[in-house]
Coordinates of C-alpha atoms in Angstrom, one line a residue:
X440 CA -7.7 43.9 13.6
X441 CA -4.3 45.7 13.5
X442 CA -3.2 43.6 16.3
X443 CA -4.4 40.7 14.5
X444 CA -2.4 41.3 11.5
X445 CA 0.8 42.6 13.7
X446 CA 0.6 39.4 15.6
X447 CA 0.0 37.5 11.8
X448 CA 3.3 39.1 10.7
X449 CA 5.4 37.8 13.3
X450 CA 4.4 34.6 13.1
X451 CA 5.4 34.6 9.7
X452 CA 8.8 35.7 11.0
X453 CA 8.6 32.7 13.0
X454 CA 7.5 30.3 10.0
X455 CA 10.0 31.8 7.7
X456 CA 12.9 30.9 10.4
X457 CA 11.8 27.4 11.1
X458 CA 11.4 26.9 7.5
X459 CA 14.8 28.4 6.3
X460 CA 16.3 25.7 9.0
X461 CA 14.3 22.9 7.7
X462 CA 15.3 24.1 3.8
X463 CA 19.2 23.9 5.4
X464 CA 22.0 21.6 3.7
X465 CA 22.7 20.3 7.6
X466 CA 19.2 19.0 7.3
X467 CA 19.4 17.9 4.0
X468 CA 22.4 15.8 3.6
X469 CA 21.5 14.5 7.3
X470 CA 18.1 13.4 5.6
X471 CA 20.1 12.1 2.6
X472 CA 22.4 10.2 5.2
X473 CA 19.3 8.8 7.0
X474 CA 17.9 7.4 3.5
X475 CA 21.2 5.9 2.8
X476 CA 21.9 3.5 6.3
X477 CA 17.9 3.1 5.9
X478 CA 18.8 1.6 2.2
X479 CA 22.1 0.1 3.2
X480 CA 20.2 -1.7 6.1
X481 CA 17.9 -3.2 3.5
X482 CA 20.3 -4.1 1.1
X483 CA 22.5 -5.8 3.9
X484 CA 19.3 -7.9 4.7
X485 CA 19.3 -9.0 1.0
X486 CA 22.8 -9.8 1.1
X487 CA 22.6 -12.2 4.3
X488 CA 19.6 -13.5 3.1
X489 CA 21.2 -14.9 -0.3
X490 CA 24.0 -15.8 1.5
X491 CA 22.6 -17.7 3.7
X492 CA 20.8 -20.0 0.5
X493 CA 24.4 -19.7 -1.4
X494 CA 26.1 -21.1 1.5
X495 CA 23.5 -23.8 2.5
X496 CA 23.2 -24.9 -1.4
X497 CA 27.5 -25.0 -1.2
X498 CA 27.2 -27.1 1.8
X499 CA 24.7 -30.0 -0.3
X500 CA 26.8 -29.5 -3.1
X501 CA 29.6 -30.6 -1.4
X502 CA 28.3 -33.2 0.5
X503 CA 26.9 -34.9 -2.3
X504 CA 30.5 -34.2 -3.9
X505 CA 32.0 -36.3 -0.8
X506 CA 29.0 -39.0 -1.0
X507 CA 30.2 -39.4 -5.0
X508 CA 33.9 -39.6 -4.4
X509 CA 33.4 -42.3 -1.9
X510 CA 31.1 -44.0 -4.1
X511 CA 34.0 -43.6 -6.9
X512 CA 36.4 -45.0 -4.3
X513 CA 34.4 -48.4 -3.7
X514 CA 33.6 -48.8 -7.4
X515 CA 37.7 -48.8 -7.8
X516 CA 38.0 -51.3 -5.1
X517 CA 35.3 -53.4 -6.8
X518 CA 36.9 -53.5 -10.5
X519 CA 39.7 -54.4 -8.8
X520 CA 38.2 -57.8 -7.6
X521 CA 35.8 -58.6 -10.6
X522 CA 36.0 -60.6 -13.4
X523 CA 36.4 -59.2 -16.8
X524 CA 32.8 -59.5 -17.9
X525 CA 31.6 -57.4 -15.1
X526 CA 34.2 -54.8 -15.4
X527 CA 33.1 -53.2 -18.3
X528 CA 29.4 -52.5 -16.5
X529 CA 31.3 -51.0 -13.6
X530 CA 33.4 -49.0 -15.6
X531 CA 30.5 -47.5 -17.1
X532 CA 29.3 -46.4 -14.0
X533 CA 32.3 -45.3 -13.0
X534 CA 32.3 -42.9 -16.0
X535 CA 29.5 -41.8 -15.2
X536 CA 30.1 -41.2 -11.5
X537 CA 33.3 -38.8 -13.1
X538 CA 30.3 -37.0 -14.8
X539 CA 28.5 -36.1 -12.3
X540 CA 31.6 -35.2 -10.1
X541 CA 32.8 -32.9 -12.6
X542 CA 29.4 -30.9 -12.8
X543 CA 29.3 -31.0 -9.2
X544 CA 33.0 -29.5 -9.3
X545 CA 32.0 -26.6 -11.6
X546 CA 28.4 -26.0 -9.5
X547 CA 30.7 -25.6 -5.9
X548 CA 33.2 -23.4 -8.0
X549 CA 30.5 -21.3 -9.2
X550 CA 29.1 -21.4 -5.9
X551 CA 31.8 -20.4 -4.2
X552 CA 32.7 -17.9 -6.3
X553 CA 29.4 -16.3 -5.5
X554 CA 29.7 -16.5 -1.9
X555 CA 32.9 -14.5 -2.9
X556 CA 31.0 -12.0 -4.5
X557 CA 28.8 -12.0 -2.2
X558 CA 31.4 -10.7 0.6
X559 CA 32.9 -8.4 -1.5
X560 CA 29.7 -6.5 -1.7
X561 CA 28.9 -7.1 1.9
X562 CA 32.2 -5.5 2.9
X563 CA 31.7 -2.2 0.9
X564 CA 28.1 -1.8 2.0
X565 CA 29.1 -1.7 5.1
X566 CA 32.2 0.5 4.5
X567 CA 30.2 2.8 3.0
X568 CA 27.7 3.1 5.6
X569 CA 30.1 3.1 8.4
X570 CA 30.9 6.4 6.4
X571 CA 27.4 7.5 6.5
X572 CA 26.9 6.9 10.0
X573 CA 29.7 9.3 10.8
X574 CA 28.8 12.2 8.1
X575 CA 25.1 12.1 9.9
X576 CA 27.2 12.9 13.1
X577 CA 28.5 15.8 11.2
X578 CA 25.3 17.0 9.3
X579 CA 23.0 16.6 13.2
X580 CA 25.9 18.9 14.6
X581 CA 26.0 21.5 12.0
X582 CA 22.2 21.5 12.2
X583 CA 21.4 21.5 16.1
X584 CA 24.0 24.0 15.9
X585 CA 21.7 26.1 13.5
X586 CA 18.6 25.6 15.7
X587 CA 20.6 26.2 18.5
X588 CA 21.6 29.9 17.0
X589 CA 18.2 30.7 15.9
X590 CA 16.4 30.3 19.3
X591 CA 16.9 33.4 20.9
X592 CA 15.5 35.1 18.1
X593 CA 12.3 32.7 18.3
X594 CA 12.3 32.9 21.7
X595 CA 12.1 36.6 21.3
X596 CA 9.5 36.6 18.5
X597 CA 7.4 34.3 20.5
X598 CA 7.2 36.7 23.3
X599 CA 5.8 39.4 21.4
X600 CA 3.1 36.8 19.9
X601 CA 2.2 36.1 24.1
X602 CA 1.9 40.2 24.5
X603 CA -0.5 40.8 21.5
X604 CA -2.2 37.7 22.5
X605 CA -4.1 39.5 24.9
X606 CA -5.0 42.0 22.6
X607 CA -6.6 39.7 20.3
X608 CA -10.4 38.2 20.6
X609 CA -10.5 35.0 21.2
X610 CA -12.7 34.2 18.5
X611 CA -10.6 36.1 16.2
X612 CA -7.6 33.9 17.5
X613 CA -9.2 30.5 17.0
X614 CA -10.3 31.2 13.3
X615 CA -6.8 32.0 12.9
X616 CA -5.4 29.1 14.7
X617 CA -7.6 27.0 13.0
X618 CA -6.5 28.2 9.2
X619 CA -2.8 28.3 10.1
X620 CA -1.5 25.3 9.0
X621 CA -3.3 25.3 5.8
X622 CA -4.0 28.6 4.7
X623 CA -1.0 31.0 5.7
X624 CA -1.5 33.8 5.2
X625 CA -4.5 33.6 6.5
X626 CA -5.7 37.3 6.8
X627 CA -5.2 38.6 3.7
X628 CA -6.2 42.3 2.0
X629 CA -9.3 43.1 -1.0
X630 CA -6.8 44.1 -3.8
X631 CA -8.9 45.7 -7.0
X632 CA -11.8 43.4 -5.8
X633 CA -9.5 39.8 -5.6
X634 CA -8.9 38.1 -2.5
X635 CA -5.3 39.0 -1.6
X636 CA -4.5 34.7 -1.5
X637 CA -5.6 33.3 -4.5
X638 CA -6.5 35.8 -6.5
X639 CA -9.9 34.7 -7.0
X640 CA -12.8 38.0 -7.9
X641 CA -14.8 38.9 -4.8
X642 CA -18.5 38.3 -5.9
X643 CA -20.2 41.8 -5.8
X644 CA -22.6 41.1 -2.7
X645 CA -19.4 40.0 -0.7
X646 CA -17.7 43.1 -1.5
X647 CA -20.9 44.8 0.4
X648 CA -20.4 42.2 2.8
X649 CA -16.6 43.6 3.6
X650 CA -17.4 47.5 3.5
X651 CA -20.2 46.6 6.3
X652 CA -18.2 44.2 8.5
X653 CA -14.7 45.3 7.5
X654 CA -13.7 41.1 6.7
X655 CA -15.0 37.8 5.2
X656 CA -14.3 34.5 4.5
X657 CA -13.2 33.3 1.0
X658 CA -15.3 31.4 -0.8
X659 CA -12.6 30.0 -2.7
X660 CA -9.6 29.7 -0.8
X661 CA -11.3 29.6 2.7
X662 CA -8.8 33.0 3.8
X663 CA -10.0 35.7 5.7
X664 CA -10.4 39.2 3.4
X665 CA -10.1 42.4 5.6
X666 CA -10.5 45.7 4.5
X667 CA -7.5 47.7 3.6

């Protein structure tokens, strides 16, 4: 059992390393970094997307601005040529061709300013993730770097885990194996009749249990209680 626990205590080593460089500010702000392009990406789909419906919505205006003004053009021509009693039924329409040109006017205006808009935001999205891109550069660096300065001492720590390996049962090693990623600790000592996880009381005929076999399983938090 004390090899157990000895090789329990240097995996925590182990754990407590790998976690401190997950828990790093290289690995945060890379993560934050990540999120960001991951978000700017999305948002520079949105962008191109309305852009593309502002622009092809500019284009019809327009086009149906051209259609008018050459509509306008012919009425001219026509009053021109007509006699007096028709003129004032084509100078009706003609009004109301000026109508309709000058809402077309303010619709491509407002289109158009939009498109502008549109660009303007386009341009600093990407800006700003160009800068992104280059601080995750940084952030990787700083923490490959990290990982990079921790390995020898995991490396080393790992070693001693493969020499107490052989010391260990192997049915002892694969109920601790199998708890390790859940329950960590996972062999824990009987403190004033608790389980030394969770704190839960040891039922009385468990504590016989432990003074006979020396460990058991708890029935609440699924650890193993050893026998200080």
């Amino acid at each position: 059992m004390q090899e157990m626990l000895k090789y329990q205590e240097i995996d925590s080593k182990i754990k407590k390393i790998e976690s401190d460089i997950l828990a790093s500010e290289s690995r945060k702000n890379a993560a934050k970094m990540q999120q960001y392009l991951k978000d700017s990406q999305a948002k520079i789909m949105r962008l191109e997307e309305s852009s593309g419906k502002v622009v092809d919505t500019y284009k019809k205006a327009t086009n149906l601005y051209n259609d008018f003004v050459d509509k306008l053009s012919e009425l001219n021509k026509k009053i021109e040529g007509s006699s007096l009693e028709n003129i004032e039924g084509l100078k009706e329409l003609v009004s109301k061709y000026y109508d309709i040109l000058s809402k077309l006017e303010r619709e491509i205006s407002n289109l158009s300013n939009q498109i502008i808009s549109i660009n303007k935001e386009f341009d600093v999205v990407m800006k700003n993730a160009r800068a992104a891109k280059k601080n995750l550069d940084v952030y990787k660096n700083e923490y490959n770097k990290l990982k990079l300065s921790k390995q020898p001492e995991v490396d080393a720590l790992k070693k001693e885990l493969d020499q107490l390996k052989t010391k260990i049962s192997p049915d002892l090693m694969k109920k601790y194996l199998a708890k390790r990623e859940g329950k960590f600790p996972v062999f824990v000592p009987e403190k004033d009749g608790r389980c030394g996880g969770c704190r839960m009381e040891i039922p009385g005929s468990k504590l016989n249990e432990l003074a006979v076999n020396g460990k058991i399983e708890c029935e609440n938090c699924g650890r193993v209680i050893y026998k200080a």
